[in-house]
Tab-separated table of N, CA, C and O in Angstrom:
chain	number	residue	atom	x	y	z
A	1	UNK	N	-8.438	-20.105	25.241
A	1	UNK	CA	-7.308	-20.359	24.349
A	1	UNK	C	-7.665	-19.977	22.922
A	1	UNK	O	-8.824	-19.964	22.505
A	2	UNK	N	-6.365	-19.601	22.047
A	2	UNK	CA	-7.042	-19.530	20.832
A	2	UNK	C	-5.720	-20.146	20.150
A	2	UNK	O	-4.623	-20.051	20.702
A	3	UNK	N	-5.907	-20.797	18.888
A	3	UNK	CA	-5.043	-21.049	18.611
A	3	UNK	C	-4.716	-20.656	17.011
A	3	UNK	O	-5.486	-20.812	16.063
A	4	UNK	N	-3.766	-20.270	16.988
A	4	UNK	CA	-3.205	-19.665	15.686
A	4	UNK	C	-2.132	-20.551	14.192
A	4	UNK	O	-0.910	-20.696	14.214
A	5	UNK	N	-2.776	-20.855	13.423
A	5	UNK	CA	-2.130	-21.240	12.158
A	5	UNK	C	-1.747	-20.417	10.797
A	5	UNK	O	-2.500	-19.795	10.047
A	6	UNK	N	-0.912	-20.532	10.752
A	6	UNK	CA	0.047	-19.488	9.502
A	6	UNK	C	0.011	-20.507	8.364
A	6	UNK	O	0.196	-21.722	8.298
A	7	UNK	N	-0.315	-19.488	7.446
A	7	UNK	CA	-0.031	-20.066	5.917
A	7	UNK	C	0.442	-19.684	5.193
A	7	UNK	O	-0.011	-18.540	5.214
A	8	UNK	N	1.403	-19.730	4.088
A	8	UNK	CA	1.382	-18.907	2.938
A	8	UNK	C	2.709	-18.557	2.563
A	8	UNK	O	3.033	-17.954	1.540
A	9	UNK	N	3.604	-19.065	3.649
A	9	UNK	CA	5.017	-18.698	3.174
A	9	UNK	C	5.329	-19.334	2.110
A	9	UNK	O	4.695	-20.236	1.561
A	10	UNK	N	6.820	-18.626	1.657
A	10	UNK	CA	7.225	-19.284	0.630
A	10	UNK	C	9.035	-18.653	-0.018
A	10	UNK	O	9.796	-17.885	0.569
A	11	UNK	N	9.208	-19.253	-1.208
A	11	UNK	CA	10.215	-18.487	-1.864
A	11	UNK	C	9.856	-17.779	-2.696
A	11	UNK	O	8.768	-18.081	-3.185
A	12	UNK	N	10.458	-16.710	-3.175
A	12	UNK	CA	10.053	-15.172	-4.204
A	12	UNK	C	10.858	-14.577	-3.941
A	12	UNK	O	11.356	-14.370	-2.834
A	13	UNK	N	11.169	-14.126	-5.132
A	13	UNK	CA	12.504	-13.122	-5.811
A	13	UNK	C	11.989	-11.993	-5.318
A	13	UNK	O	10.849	-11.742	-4.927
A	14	UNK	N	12.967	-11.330	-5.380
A	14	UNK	CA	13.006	-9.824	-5.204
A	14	UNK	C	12.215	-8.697	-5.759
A	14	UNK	O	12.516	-8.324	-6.892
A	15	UNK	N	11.142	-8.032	-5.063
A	15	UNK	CA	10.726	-7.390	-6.097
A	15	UNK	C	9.357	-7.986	-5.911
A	15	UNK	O	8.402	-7.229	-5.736
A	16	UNK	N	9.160	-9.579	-5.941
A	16	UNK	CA	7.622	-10.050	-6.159
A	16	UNK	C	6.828	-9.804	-4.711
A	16	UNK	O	7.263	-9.234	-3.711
A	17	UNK	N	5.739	-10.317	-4.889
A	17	UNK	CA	4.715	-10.293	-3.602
A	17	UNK	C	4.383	-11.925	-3.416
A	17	UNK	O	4.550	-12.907	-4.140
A	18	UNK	N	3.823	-11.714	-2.064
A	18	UNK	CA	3.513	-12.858	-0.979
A	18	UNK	C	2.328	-12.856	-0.264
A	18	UNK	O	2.102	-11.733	0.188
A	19	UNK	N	1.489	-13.670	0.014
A	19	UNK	CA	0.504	-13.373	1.049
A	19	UNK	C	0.469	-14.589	1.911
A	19	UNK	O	0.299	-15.722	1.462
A	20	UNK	N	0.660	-14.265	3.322
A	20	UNK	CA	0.556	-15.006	4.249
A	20	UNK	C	-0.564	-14.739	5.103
A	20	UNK	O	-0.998	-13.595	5.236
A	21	UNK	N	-1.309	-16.242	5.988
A	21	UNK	CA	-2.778	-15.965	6.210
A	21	UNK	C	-2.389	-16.694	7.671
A	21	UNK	O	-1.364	-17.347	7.865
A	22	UNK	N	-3.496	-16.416	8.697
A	22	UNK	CA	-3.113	-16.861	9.596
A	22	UNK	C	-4.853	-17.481	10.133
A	22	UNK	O	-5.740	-16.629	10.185
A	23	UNK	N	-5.064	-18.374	10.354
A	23	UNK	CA	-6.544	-18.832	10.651
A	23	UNK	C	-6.489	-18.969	12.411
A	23	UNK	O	-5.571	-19.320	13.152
A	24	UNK	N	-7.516	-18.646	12.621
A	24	UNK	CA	-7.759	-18.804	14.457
A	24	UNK	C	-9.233	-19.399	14.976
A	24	UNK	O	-10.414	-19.383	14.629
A	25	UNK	N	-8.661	-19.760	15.690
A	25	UNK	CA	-9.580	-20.877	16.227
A	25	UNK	C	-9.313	-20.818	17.308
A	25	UNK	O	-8.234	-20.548	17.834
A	26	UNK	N	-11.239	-21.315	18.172
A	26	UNK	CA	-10.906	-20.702	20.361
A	26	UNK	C	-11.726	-19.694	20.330
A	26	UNK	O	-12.464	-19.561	19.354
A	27	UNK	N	-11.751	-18.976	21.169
A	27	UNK	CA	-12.155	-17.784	21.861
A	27	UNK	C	-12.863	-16.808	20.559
A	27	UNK	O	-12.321	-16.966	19.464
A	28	UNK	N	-13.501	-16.267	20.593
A	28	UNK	CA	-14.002	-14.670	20.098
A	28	UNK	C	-13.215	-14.456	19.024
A	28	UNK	O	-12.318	-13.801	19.556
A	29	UNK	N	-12.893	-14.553	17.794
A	29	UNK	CA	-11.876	-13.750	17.131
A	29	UNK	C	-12.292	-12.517	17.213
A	29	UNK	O	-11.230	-11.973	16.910
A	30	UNK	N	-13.173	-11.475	17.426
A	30	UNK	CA	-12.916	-10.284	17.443
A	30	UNK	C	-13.293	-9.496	18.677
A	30	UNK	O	-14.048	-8.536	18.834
A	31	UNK	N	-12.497	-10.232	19.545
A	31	UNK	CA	-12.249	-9.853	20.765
A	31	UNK	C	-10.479	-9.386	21.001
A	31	UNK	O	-9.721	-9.097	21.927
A	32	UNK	N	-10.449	-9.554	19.393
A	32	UNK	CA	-8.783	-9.544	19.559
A	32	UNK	C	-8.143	-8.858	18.669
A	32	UNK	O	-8.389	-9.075	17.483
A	33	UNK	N	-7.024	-7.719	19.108
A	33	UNK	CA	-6.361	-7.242	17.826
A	33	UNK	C	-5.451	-8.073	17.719
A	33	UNK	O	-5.047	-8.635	18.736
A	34	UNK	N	-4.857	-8.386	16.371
A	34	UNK	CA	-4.167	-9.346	15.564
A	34	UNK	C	-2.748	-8.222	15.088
A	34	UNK	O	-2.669	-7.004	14.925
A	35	UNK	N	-1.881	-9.225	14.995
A	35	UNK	CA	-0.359	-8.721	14.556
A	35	UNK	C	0.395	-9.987	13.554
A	35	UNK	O	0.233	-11.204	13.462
A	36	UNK	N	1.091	-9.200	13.033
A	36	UNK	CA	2.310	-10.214	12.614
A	36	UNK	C	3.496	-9.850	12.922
A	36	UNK	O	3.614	-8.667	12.602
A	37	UNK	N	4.595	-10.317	13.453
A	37	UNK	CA	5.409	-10.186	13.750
A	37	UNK	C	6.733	-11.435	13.151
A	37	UNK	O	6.481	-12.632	13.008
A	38	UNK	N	8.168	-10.775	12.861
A	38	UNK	CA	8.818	-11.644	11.930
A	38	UNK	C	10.254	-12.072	12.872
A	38	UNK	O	10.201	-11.294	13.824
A	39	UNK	N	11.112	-12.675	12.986
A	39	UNK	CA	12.172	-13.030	12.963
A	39	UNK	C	13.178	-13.666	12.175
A	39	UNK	O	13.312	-14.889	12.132
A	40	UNK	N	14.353	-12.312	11.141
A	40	UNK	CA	15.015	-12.828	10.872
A	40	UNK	C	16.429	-13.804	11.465
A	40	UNK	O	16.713	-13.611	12.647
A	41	UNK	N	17.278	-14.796	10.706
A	41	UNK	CA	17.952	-15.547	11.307
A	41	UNK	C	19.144	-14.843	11.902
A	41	UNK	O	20.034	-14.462	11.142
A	42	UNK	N	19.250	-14.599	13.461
A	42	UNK	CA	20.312	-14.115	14.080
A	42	UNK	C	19.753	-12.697	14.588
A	42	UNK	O	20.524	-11.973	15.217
A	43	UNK	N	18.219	-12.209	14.294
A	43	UNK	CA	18.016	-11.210	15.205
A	43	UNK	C	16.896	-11.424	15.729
A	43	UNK	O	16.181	-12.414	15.574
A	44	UNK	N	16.645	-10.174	16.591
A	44	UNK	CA	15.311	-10.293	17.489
A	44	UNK	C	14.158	-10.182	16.595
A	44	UNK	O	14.364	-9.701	15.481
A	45	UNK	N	12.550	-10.686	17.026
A	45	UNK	CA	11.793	-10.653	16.650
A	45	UNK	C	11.065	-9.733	16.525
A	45	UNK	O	10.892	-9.714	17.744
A	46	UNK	N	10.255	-8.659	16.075
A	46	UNK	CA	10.252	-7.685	15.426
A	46	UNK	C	8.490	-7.020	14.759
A	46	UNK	O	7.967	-7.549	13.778
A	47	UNK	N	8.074	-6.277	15.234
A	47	UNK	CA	6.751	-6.204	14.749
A	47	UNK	C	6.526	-5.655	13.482
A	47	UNK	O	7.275	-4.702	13.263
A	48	UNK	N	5.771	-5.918	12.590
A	48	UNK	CA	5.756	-5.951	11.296
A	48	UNK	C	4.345	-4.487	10.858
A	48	UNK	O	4.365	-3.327	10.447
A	49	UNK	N	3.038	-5.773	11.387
A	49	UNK	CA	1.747	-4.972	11.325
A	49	UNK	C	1.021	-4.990	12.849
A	49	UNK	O	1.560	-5.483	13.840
A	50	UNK	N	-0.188	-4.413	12.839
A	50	UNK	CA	-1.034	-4.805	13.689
A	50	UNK	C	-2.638	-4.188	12.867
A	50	UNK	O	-2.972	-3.326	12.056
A	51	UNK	N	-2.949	-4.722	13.277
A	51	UNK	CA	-4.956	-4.578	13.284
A	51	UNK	C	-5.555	-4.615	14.248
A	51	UNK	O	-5.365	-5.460	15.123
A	52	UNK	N	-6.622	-3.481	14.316
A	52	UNK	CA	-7.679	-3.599	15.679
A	52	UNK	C	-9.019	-4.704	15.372
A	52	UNK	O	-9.311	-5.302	14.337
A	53	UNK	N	-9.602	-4.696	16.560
A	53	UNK	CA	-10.844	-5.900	16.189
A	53	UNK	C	-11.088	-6.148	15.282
A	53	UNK	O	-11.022	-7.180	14.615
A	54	UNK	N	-11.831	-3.981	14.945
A	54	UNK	CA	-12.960	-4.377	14.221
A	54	UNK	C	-12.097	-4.210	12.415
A	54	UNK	O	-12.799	-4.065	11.414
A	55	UNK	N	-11.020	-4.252	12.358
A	55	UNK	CA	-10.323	-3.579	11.278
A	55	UNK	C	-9.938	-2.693	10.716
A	55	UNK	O	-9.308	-2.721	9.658
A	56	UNK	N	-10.328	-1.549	11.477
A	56	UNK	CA	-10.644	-0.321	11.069
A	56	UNK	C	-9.417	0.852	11.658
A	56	UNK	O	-9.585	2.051	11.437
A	57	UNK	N	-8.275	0.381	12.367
A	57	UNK	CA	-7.006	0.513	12.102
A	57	UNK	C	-5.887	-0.345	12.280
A	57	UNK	O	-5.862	-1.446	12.830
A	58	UNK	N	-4.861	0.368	11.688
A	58	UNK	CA	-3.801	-0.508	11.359
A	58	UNK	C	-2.558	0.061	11.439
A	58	UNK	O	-2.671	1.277	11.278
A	59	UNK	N	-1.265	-0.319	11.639
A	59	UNK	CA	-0.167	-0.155	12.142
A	59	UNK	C	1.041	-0.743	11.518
A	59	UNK	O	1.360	-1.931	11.565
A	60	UNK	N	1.390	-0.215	11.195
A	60	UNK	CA	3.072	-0.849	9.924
A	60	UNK	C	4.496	-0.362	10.843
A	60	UNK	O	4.608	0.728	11.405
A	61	UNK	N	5.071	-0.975	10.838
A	61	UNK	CA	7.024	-1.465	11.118
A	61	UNK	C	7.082	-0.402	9.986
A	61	UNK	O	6.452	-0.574	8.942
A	62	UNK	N	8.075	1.030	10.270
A	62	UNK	CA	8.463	2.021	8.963
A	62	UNK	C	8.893	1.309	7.676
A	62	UNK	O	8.462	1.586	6.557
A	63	UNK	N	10.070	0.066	8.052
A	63	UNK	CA	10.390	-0.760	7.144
A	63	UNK	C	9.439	-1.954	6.255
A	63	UNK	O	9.811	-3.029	5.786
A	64	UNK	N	8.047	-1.291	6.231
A	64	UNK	CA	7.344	-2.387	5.345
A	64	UNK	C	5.961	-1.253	4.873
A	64	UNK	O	5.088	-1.546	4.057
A	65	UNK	N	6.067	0.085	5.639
A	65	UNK	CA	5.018	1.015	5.563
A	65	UNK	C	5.102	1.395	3.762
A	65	UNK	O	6.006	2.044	3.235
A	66	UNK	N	3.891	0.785	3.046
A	66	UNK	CA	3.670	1.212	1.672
A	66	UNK	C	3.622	0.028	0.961
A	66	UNK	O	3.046	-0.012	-0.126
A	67	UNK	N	4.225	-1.061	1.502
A	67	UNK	CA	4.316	-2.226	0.387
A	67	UNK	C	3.979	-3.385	1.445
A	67	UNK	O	4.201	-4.467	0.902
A	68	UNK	N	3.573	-3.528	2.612
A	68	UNK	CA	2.568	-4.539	3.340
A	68	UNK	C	1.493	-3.784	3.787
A	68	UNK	O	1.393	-2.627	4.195
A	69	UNK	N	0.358	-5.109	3.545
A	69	UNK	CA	-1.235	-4.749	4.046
A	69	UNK	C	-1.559	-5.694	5.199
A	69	UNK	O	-1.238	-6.882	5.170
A	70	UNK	N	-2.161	-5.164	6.140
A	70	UNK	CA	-2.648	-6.194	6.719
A	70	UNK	C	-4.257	-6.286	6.547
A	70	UNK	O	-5.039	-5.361	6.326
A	71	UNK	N	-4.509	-7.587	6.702
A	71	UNK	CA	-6.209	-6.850	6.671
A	71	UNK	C	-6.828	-8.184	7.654
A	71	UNK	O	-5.980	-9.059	7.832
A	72	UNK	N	-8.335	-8.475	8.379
A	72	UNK	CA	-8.416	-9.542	8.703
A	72	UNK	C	-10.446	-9.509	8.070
A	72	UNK	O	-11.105	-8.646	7.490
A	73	UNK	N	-10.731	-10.691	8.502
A	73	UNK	CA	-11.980	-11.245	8.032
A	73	UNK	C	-12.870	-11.754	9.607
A	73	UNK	O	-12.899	-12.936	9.952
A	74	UNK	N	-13.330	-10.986	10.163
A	74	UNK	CA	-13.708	-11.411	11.087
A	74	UNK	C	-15.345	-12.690	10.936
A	74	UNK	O	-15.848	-13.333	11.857
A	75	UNK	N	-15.706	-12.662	9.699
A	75	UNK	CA	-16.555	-13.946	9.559
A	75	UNK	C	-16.288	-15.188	9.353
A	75	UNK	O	-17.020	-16.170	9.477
A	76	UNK	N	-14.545	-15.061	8.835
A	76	UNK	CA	-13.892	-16.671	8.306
A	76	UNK	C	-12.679	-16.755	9.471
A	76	UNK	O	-11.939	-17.738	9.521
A	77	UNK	N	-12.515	-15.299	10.671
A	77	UNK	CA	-11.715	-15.721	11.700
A	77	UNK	C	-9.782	-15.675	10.991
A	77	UNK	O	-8.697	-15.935	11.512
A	78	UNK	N	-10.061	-15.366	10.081
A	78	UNK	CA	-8.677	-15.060	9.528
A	78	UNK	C	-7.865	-13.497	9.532
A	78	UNK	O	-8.567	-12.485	9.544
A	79	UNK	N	-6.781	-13.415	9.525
A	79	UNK	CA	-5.878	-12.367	9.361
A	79	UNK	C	-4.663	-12.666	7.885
A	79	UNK	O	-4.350	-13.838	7.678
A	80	UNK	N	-4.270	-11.938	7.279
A	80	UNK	CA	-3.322	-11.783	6.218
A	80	UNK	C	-2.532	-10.689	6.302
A	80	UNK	O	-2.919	-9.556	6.591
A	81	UNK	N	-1.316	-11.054	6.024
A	81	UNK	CA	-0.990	-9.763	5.398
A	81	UNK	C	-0.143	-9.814	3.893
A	81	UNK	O	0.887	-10.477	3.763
A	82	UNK	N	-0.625	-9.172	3.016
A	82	UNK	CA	-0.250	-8.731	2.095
A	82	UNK	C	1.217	-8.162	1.474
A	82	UNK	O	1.285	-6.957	1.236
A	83	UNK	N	2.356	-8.994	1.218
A	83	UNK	CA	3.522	-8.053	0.788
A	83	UNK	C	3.612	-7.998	-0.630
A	83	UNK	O	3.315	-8.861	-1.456
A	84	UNK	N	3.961	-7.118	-0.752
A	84	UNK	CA	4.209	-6.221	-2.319
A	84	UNK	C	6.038	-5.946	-1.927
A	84	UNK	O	6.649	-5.803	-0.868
A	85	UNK	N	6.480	-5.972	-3.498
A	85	UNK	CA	7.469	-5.468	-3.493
A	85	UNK	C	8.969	-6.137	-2.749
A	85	UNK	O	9.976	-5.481	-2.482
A	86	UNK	N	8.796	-7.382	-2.558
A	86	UNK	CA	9.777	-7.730	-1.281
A	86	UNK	C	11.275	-7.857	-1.505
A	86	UNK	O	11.653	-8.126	-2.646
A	87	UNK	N	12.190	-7.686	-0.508
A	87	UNK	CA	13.246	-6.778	-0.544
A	87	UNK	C	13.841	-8.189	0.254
A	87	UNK	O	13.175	-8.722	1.142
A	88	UNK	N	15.170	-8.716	-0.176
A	88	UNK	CA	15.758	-9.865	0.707
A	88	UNK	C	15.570	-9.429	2.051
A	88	UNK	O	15.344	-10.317	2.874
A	89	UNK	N	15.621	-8.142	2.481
A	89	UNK	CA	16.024	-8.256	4.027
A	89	UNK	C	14.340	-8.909	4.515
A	89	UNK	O	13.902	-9.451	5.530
A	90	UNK	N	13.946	-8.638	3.617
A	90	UNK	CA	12.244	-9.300	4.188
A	90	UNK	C	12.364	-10.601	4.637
A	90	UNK	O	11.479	-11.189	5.258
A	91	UNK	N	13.744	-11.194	4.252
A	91	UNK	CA	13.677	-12.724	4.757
A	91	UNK	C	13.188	-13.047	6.040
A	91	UNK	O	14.002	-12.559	6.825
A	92	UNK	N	12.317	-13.594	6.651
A	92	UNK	CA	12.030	-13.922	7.896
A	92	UNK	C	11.354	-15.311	8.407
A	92	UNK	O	11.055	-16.064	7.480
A	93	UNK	N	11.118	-15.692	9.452
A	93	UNK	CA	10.001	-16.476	9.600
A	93	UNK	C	8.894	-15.415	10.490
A	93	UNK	O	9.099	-14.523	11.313
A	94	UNK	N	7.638	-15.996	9.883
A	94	UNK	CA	6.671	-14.821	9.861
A	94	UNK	C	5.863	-14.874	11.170
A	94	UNK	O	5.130	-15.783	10.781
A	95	UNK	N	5.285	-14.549	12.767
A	95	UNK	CA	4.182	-14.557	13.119
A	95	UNK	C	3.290	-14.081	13.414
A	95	UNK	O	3.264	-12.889	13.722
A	96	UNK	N	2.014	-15.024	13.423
A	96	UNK	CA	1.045	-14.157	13.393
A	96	UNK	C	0.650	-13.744	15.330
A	96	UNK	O	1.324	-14.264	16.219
A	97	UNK	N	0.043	-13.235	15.490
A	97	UNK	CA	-0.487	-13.021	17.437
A	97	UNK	C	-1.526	-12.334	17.667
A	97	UNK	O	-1.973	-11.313	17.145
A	98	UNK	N	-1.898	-13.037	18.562
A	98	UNK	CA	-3.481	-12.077	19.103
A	98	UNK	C	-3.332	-11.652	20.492
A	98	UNK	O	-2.681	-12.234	21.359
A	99	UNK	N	-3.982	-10.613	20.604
A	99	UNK	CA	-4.028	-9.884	22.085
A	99	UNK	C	-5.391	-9.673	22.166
A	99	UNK	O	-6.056	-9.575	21.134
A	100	UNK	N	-6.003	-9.572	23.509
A	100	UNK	CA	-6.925	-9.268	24.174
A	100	UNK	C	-6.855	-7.574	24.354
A	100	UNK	O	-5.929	-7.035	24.959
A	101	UNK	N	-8.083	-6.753	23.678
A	101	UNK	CA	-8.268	-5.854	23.662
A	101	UNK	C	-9.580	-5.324	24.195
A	101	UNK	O	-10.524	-6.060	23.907
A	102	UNK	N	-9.930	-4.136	24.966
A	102	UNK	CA	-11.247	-3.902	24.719
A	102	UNK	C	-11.591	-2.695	23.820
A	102	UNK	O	-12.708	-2.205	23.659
A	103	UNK	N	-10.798	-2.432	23.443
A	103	UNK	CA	-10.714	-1.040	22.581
A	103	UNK	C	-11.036	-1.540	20.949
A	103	UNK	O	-10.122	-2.050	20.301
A	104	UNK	N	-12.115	-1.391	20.473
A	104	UNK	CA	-12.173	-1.701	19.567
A	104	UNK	C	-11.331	-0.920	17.822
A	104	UNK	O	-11.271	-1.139	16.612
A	105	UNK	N	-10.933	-0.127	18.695
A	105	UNK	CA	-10.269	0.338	17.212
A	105	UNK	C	-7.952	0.331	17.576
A	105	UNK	O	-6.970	0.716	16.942
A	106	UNK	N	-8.182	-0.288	18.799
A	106	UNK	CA	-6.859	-0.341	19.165
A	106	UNK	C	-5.943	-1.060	18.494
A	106	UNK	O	-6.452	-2.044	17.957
A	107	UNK	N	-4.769	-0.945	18.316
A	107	UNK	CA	-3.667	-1.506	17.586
A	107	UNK	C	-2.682	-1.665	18.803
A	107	UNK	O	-2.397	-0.711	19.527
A	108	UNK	N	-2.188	-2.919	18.978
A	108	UNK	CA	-1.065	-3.364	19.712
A	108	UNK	C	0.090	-3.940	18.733
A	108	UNK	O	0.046	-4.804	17.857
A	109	UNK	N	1.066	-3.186	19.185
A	109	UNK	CA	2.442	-3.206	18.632
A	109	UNK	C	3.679	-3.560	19.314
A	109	UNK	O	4.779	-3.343	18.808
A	110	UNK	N	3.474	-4.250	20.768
A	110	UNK	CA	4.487	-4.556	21.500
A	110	UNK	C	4.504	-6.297	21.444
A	110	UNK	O	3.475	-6.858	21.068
A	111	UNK	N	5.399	-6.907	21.732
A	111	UNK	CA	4.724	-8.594	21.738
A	111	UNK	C	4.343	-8.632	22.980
A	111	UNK	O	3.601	-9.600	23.145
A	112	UNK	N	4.511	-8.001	23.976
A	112	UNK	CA	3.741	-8.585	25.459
A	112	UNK	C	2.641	-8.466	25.536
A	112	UNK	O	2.034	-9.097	26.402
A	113	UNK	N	1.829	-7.426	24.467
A	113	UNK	CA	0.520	-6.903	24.735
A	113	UNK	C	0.115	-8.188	24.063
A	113	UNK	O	-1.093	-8.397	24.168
A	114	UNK	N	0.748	-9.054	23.441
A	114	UNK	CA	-0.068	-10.085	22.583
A	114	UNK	C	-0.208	-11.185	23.453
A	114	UNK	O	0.756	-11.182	24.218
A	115	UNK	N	-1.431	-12.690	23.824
A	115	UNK	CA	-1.273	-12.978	24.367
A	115	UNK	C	-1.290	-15.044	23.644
A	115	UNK	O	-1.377	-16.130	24.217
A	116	UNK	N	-1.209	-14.790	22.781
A	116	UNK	CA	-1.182	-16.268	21.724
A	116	UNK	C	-0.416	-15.665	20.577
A	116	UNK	O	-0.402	-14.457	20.343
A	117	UNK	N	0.392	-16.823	19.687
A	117	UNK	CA	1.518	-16.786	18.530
A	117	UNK	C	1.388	-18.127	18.292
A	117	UNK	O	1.483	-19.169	18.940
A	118	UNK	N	1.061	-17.682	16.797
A	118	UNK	CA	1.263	-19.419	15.951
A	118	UNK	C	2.582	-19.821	16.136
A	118	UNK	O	3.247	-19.268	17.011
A	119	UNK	N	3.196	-20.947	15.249
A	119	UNK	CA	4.324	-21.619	14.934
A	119	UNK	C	5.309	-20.537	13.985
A	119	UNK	O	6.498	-20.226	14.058
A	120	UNK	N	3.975	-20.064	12.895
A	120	UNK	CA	5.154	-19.159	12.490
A	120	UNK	C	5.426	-19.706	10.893
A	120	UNK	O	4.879	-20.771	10.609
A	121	UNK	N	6.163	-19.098	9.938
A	121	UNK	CA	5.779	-19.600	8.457
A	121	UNK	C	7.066	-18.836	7.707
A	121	UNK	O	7.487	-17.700	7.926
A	122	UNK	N	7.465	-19.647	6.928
A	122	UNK	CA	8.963	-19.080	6.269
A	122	UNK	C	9.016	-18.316	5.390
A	122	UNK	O	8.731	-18.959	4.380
A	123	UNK	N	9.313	-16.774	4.997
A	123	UNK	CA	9.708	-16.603	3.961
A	123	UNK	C	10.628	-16.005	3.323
A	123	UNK	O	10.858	-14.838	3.640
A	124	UNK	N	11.283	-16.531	2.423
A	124	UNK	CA	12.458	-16.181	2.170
A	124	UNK	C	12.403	-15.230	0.247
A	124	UNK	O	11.684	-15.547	-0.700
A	125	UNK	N	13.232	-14.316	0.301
A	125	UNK	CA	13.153	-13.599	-0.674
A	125	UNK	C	14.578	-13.634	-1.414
A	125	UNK	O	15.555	-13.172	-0.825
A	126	UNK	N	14.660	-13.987	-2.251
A	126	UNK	CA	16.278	-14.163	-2.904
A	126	UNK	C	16.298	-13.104	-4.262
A	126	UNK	O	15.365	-12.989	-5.056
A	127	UNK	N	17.722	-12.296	-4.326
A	127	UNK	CA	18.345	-11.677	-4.829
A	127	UNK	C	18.206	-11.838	-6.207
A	127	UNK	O	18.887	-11.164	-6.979
């Protein structure tokens, strides 16, 4: 099992930045590529980023490619990602997910490939 906690949401205007963190605990953290994935209110849930194990690639949603980072810390077991620039439609609740990989430089971008998801973390961006 691993279990996943999100941090970092919040409110921020338009335009500002955010960083949301996700801590894991359980199993191997870098046995796992890591994602965030968002759901705004009234649509489907939606992949954002992804990261491989070892960090060393990474994967952006076109709609966040240039102004979100993802990055993770495999000694403190954490993942973040970084938004710059945020745009209301960014409104979401945020999650984070891990998948079982053996590919160390692999990026998973589907949610089935993922096999744990935190609770998840709010953030909302106003006009």
């Amino acid at each position: 099992q691993v279990q996943l906690v999100e941090s970092g949401g919040g409110l921020v205007q338009a335009g500002g930045s955010l960083r949301v963190s996700c801590a894991a605990s359980g199993r191997t953290f870098d046995n796992y590529a890591m994602g965030w994935f968002r759901q705004a209110p009234g649509k489907e849930r939606e992949f954002v980023a992804g990261i491989s194990r070892s960090g060393g690639s990474t994967r952006y949603a076109d709609s966040v490619k240039g102004r979100f980072t993802i990055s993770r810390d495999n000694a403190k077991n954490t993942v973040s990602l970084q938004m710059n620039s945020l745009k209301p439609e960014d409104t979401a609740d945020y999650y984070c997910a891990a998948g079982f990989i053996r590919q160390a430089m692999g990026v998973l971008i589907l949610q089935y490939e993922y096999d744990y998801w935190g609770q998840g973390t709010q953030v909302t961006v106003s006009s």
